[in-house]
């Protein structure tokens, strides 16, 4: 389970990141850097995490023209990211070009290609929010599955989606397609702005490959204890 929990380092405070990663070093293998952590640490984070035996998910959710995203993904690959995501809504060509760029960069640097993920619909958006924001009559789950199939066709390894959508994605994309789920809330944690959520155990039972947890660990009085409780819950699932 240690390989399947990703802790979101959602802070731009370098000292807090130092403290958190040191505190969680033995318990957690994967850390996620979004814009906040990336702005604090920059690309020096990659060798630093690596030397401590950790893996890094670069959650910068790229969404731009194919040429730009290809360069972004190639650069992150070269620096040693282990997992990178982009918005599937950026389109088939954007995702295909990104995949080719990651292949090239990994080959040139003689390193394994990072896991590439498409972000489907953010877990903070519910059905009403989806229809309002996207002007779509389609059901949210149908759009998630559509984007997952597009990501698969483009050669990505998987998607970021809500744990509530694992089953329809599996049906459409098969067992080998990775599903990474944020929107995880243990019974004892605050929901915050997340909407399409489950507990860690339920996400594992539904078949998530990785779960992403931020605030329930970062905002806990004792983050190490919180991470341990989440891992125990995952193991017991
Ligand atoms: O604090 P919390 O557990 O809600 O953090 C979830 C993390 O996952 C955040 O860093 C958020 O940016 C990220 N994320 C998400 N939904 C997505 C993709 C990433 O919540 N679809």
Tab-separated table of C-alpha atoms and ligand atoms in Angstrom:
chain	number	residue	atom	x	y	z
A	1	UNK	CA	0.000	0.000	0.000
A	2	UNK	CA	2.998	2.258	0.602
A	3	UNK	CA	3.468	2.285	-3.187
A	4	UNK	CA	-0.133	3.347	-3.722
A	5	UNK	CA	-0.442	6.368	-1.423
A	6	UNK	CA	0.606	9.746	-2.855
A	7	UNK	CA	0.900	12.649	-0.416
A	8	UNK	CA	0.115	16.068	-1.919
A	9	UNK	CA	2.675	18.592	-0.672
A	10	UNK	CA	0.282	21.514	-1.101
A	11	UNK	CA	2.357	24.280	0.454
A	12	UNK	CA	4.889	26.802	-0.849
A	13	UNK	CA	6.710	26.860	2.479
A	14	UNK	CA	10.064	25.176	1.850
A	15	UNK	CA	10.639	24.535	5.553
A	16	UNK	CA	7.265	22.866	5.920
A	17	UNK	CA	8.025	20.671	2.890
A	18	UNK	CA	11.398	19.761	4.433
A	19	UNK	CA	9.754	18.903	7.716
A	20	UNK	CA	6.870	16.956	6.156
A	21	UNK	CA	9.028	14.915	3.821
A	22	UNK	CA	11.485	14.126	6.628
A	23	UNK	CA	8.665	13.215	9.029
A	24	UNK	CA	6.936	11.002	6.472
A	25	UNK	CA	10.153	9.655	4.916
A	26	UNK	CA	9.880	6.094	6.192
A	27	UNK	CA	6.108	5.820	5.814
A	28	UNK	CA	5.424	7.408	2.434
A	29	UNK	CA	7.069	6.662	-0.927
A	30	UNK	CA	5.265	9.066	-3.288
A	31	UNK	CA	5.063	12.851	-2.985
A	32	UNK	CA	3.078	15.138	-5.246
A	33	UNK	CA	4.299	18.599	-6.221
A	34	UNK	CA	1.718	21.049	-7.491
A	35	UNK	CA	2.446	24.692	-8.340
A	36	UNK	CA	2.942	25.609	-4.690
A	37	UNK	CA	5.628	23.029	-3.931
A	38	UNK	CA	7.164	23.464	-7.372
A	39	UNK	CA	7.486	27.216	-6.872
A	40	UNK	CA	9.250	26.588	-3.564
A	41	UNK	CA	11.543	23.758	-4.658
A	42	UNK	CA	11.986	23.999	-8.442
A	43	UNK	CA	13.702	21.279	-10.411
A	44	UNK	CA	16.265	20.707	-7.645
A	45	UNK	CA	13.474	18.802	-5.945
A	46	UNK	CA	13.949	15.834	-8.287
A	47	UNK	CA	17.447	14.722	-7.251
A	48	UNK	CA	16.615	15.619	-3.663
A	49	UNK	CA	13.531	13.384	-3.537
A	50	UNK	CA	15.333	10.677	-5.472
A	51	UNK	CA	18.308	10.536	-3.124
A	52	UNK	CA	15.870	9.949	-0.286
A	53	UNK	CA	14.325	7.039	-2.200
A	54	UNK	CA	11.110	8.892	-3.009
A	55	UNK	CA	9.054	9.195	-6.175
A	56	UNK	CA	7.651	12.445	-7.489
A	57	UNK	CA	4.309	13.112	-9.129
A	58	UNK	CA	4.457	16.459	-10.975
A	59	UNK	CA	0.876	17.715	-10.742
A	60	UNK	CA	1.083	20.805	-12.939
A	61	UNK	CA	-1.964	19.768	-14.992
A	62	UNK	CA	-0.594	20.932	-18.307
A	63	UNK	CA	-3.219	22.333	-20.678
A	64	UNK	CA	-1.923	24.271	-23.673
A	65	UNK	CA	-1.208	23.883	-27.385
A	66	UNK	CA	0.471	20.554	-28.259
A	67	UNK	CA	3.911	22.057	-28.901
A	68	UNK	CA	4.029	23.789	-25.510
A	69	UNK	CA	2.767	20.801	-23.531
A	70	UNK	CA	5.195	18.508	-25.354
A	71	UNK	CA	8.079	20.745	-24.256
A	72	UNK	CA	6.777	20.964	-20.679
A	73	UNK	CA	6.365	17.200	-20.400
A	74	UNK	CA	9.738	16.550	-22.073
A	75	UNK	CA	11.450	18.903	-19.638
A	76	UNK	CA	9.833	17.324	-16.574
A	77	UNK	CA	10.792	13.886	-17.903
A	78	UNK	CA	14.406	14.939	-18.382
A	79	UNK	CA	14.552	16.226	-14.818
A	80	UNK	CA	13.326	12.873	-13.496
A	81	UNK	CA	9.608	13.165	-12.743
A	82	UNK	CA	8.067	9.750	-12.058
A	83	UNK	CA	4.487	10.773	-12.849
A	84	UNK	CA	3.157	13.762	-14.842
A	85	UNK	CA	-0.385	14.873	-15.592
A	86	UNK	CA	-2.136	17.016	-18.191
A	87	UNK	CA	-5.762	17.948	-18.809
A	88	UNK	CA	-7.352	15.397	-21.147
A	89	UNK	CA	-9.552	18.276	-22.332
A	90	UNK	CA	-6.397	19.617	-24.050
A	91	UNK	CA	-7.225	17.066	-26.725
A	92	UNK	CA	-5.961	13.958	-28.464
A	93	UNK	CA	-3.157	15.675	-30.369
A	94	UNK	CA	-1.879	17.444	-27.249
A	95	UNK	CA	-1.723	14.159	-25.327
A	96	UNK	CA	-0.154	12.206	-28.218
A	97	UNK	CA	2.542	14.852	-28.696
A	98	UNK	CA	3.209	14.847	-24.954
A	99	UNK	CA	3.595	11.066	-24.957
A	100	UNK	CA	6.077	11.203	-27.853
A	101	UNK	CA	8.027	13.926	-26.127
A	102	UNK	CA	8.237	11.934	-22.878
A	103	UNK	CA	9.390	8.861	-24.851
A	104	UNK	CA	12.146	10.909	-26.542
A	105	UNK	CA	13.326	12.658	-23.386
A	106	UNK	CA	13.448	9.403	-21.417
A	107	UNK	CA	15.341	7.654	-24.201
A	108	UNK	CA	17.901	10.470	-24.459
A	109	UNK	CA	18.443	10.633	-20.700
A	110	UNK	CA	18.451	6.832	-20.467
A	111	UNK	CA	15.837	6.825	-17.724
A	112	UNK	CA	12.430	5.154	-17.471
A	113	UNK	CA	9.564	7.127	-18.984
A	114	UNK	CA	7.335	8.680	-16.303
A	115	UNK	CA	3.739	7.548	-15.875
A	116	UNK	CA	1.581	9.937	-17.931
A	117	UNK	CA	-1.932	10.740	-16.761
A	118	UNK	CA	-4.870	12.659	-18.164
A	119	UNK	CA	-6.960	14.711	-15.741
A	120	UNK	CA	-10.634	14.051	-16.472
A	121	UNK	CA	-13.063	16.265	-14.522
A	122	UNK	CA	-11.795	17.777	-11.259
A	123	UNK	CA	-13.104	16.077	-8.133
A	124	UNK	CA	-14.282	19.454	-6.777
A	125	UNK	CA	-16.960	19.624	-9.512
A	126	UNK	CA	-20.325	17.912	-9.040
A	127	UNK	CA	-23.045	17.167	-11.598
A	128	UNK	CA	-24.673	20.617	-11.354
A	129	UNK	CA	-21.295	22.363	-11.443
A	130	UNK	CA	-20.307	20.316	-14.476
A	131	UNK	CA	-23.374	21.277	-16.475
A	132	UNK	CA	-23.068	24.924	-15.435
A	133	UNK	CA	-19.325	25.236	-16.102
A	134	UNK	CA	-19.109	23.165	-19.262
A	135	UNK	CA	-22.485	24.094	-20.759
A	136	UNK	CA	-23.032	20.385	-21.288
A	137	UNK	CA	-26.199	18.304	-21.161
A	138	UNK	CA	-24.055	15.185	-20.882
A	139	UNK	CA	-23.859	13.307	-17.598
A	140	UNK	CA	-20.597	14.020	-15.777
A	141	UNK	CA	-19.644	10.325	-15.595
A	142	UNK	CA	-20.103	9.939	-19.355
A	143	UNK	CA	-17.735	12.868	-19.921
A	144	UNK	CA	-15.186	11.350	-17.529
A	145	UNK	CA	-15.290	8.030	-19.403
A	146	UNK	CA	-15.086	9.807	-22.759
A	147	UNK	CA	-11.969	11.720	-21.660
A	148	UNK	CA	-10.422	8.550	-20.200
A	149	UNK	CA	-10.857	6.750	-23.530
A	150	UNK	CA	-9.343	9.726	-25.335
A	151	UNK	CA	-6.338	9.654	-22.991
A	152	UNK	CA	-5.929	5.929	-23.607
A	153	UNK	CA	-6.138	6.384	-27.370
A	154	UNK	CA	-3.435	9.066	-27.118
A	155	UNK	CA	-1.083	6.613	-25.392
A	156	UNK	CA	-1.303	7.891	-21.828
A	157	UNK	CA	-0.987	5.350	-19.008
A	158	UNK	CA	-4.057	6.365	-17.072
A	159	UNK	CA	-6.207	9.113	-15.652
A	160	UNK	CA	-6.861	11.187	-12.578
A	161	UNK	CA	-10.523	10.777	-11.640
A	162	UNK	CA	-12.861	10.527	-8.695
A	163	UNK	CA	-13.010	7.166	-6.881
A	164	UNK	CA	-16.709	7.220	-7.748
A	165	UNK	CA	-15.869	6.793	-11.447
A	166	UNK	CA	-13.470	3.861	-11.212
A	167	UNK	CA	-15.993	1.237	-12.260
A	168	UNK	CA	-17.158	2.851	-15.534
A	169	UNK	CA	-13.553	3.783	-16.433
A	170	UNK	CA	-12.389	0.193	-15.827
A	171	UNK	CA	-15.213	-1.123	-17.978
A	172	UNK	CA	-14.280	1.218	-20.818
A	173	UNK	CA	-10.475	1.175	-20.553
A	174	UNK	CA	-9.591	-2.198	-18.992
A	175	UNK	CA	-7.601	-3.345	-15.976
A	176	UNK	CA	-4.177	-2.156	-17.063
A	177	UNK	CA	-5.210	1.472	-17.421
A	178	UNK	CA	-4.135	3.325	-14.263
A	179	UNK	CA	-6.646	5.217	-12.155
A	180	UNK	CA	-5.285	7.770	-9.702
A	181	UNK	CA	-7.884	9.216	-7.349
A	182	UNK	CA	-7.835	12.391	-5.299
A	183	UNK	CA	-11.083	13.267	-3.533
A	184	UNK	CA	-10.137	10.979	-0.634
A	185	UNK	CA	-11.528	11.704	2.796
A	186	UNK	CA	-11.183	9.367	5.792
A	187	UNK	CA	-14.244	9.446	8.082
A	188	UNK	CA	-12.325	11.649	10.534
A	189	UNK	CA	-11.305	14.375	8.031
A	190	UNK	CA	-12.996	17.574	6.794
A	191	UNK	CA	-14.426	17.497	3.258
A	192	UNK	CA	-13.265	21.010	2.290
A	193	UNK	CA	-13.908	21.902	-1.375
A	194	UNK	CA	-13.863	18.287	-2.598
A	195	UNK	CA	-17.221	16.945	-3.853
A	196	UNK	CA	-16.913	13.500	-5.495
A	197	UNK	CA	-15.214	11.730	-2.606
A	198	UNK	CA	-14.832	8.376	-0.832
A	199	UNK	CA	-12.803	7.057	2.101
A	200	UNK	CA	-9.348	5.524	1.440
A	201	UNK	CA	-10.718	1.985	1.992
A	202	UNK	CA	-13.573	2.498	-0.410
A	203	UNK	CA	-11.257	3.890	-3.114
A	204	UNK	CA	-9.036	0.795	-2.783
A	205	UNK	CA	-12.056	-1.531	-2.803
A	206	UNK	CA	-13.340	0.154	-5.928
A	207	UNK	CA	-9.978	-0.534	-7.583
A	208	UNK	CA	-7.935	2.686	-7.438
A	209	UNK	CA	-4.283	2.106	-8.378
A	210	UNK	CA	-3.084	5.138	-6.407
A	211	UNK	CA	-4.831	7.484	-4.010
A	212	UNK	CA	-3.820	11.131	-3.522
A	213	UNK	CA	-4.247	12.677	-0.082
A	214	UNK	CA	-3.432	16.245	0.882
A	215	UNK	CA	-5.227	18.116	3.669
A	216	UNK	CA	-6.238	15.085	5.763
A	217	UNK	CA	-2.477	14.537	6.296
A	218	UNK	CA	-1.085	18.069	5.992
A	219	UNK	CA	-3.631	19.644	8.314
A	220	UNK	CA	-3.620	16.836	10.887
A	221	UNK	CA	-2.146	17.605	14.321
A	222	UNK	CA	0.154	14.662	13.701
A	223	UNK	CA	0.717	14.106	9.941
A	224	UNK	CA	2.729	10.932	10.535
A	225	UNK	CA	-0.080	9.406	12.562
A	226	UNK	CA	-2.647	10.493	9.919
A	227	UNK	CA	-0.602	8.899	7.101
A	228	UNK	CA	-0.244	5.721	9.179
A	229	UNK	CA	-3.998	5.578	9.817
A	230	UNK	CA	-4.735	6.009	6.101
A	231	UNK	CA	-2.260	3.264	5.177
A	232	UNK	CA	-3.789	0.947	7.803
A	233	UNK	CA	-7.230	1.659	6.379
A	234	UNK	CA	-5.957	0.887	2.865
A	235	UNK	CA	-4.357	-2.373	4.046
A	236	UNK	CA	-7.549	-3.412	5.785
A	237	UNK	CA	-9.669	-2.777	2.672
B	1	LIG	O1	-6.213	18.222	0.177
B	1	LIG	P1	-6.771	17.210	-0.765
B	1	LIG	O2	-6.667	15.790	-0.251
B	1	LIG	O3	-8.151	17.554	-1.268
B	1	LIG	O4	-5.773	17.287	-2.009
B	1	LIG	C1	-6.028	16.673	-3.234
B	1	LIG	C2	-4.898	16.986	-4.167
B	1	LIG	O5	-5.159	16.388	-5.415
B	1	LIG	C3	-4.712	18.487	-4.431
B	1	LIG	O6	-3.322	18.698	-4.569
B	1	LIG	C4	-5.391	18.709	-5.738
B	1	LIG	O7	-4.791	19.744	-6.486
B	1	LIG	C5	-5.172	17.371	-6.432
B	1	LIG	N1	-6.128	17.028	-7.481
B	1	LIG	C6	-7.495	16.973	-7.274
B	1	LIG	N2	-8.327	16.654	-8.289
B	1	LIG	C7	-7.859	16.380	-9.498
B	1	LIG	C8	-6.468	16.405	-9.726
B	1	LIG	C9	-5.625	16.719	-8.666
B	1	LIG	O8	-7.950	17.176	-6.149
B	1	LIG	N3	-8.674	16.021	-10.467
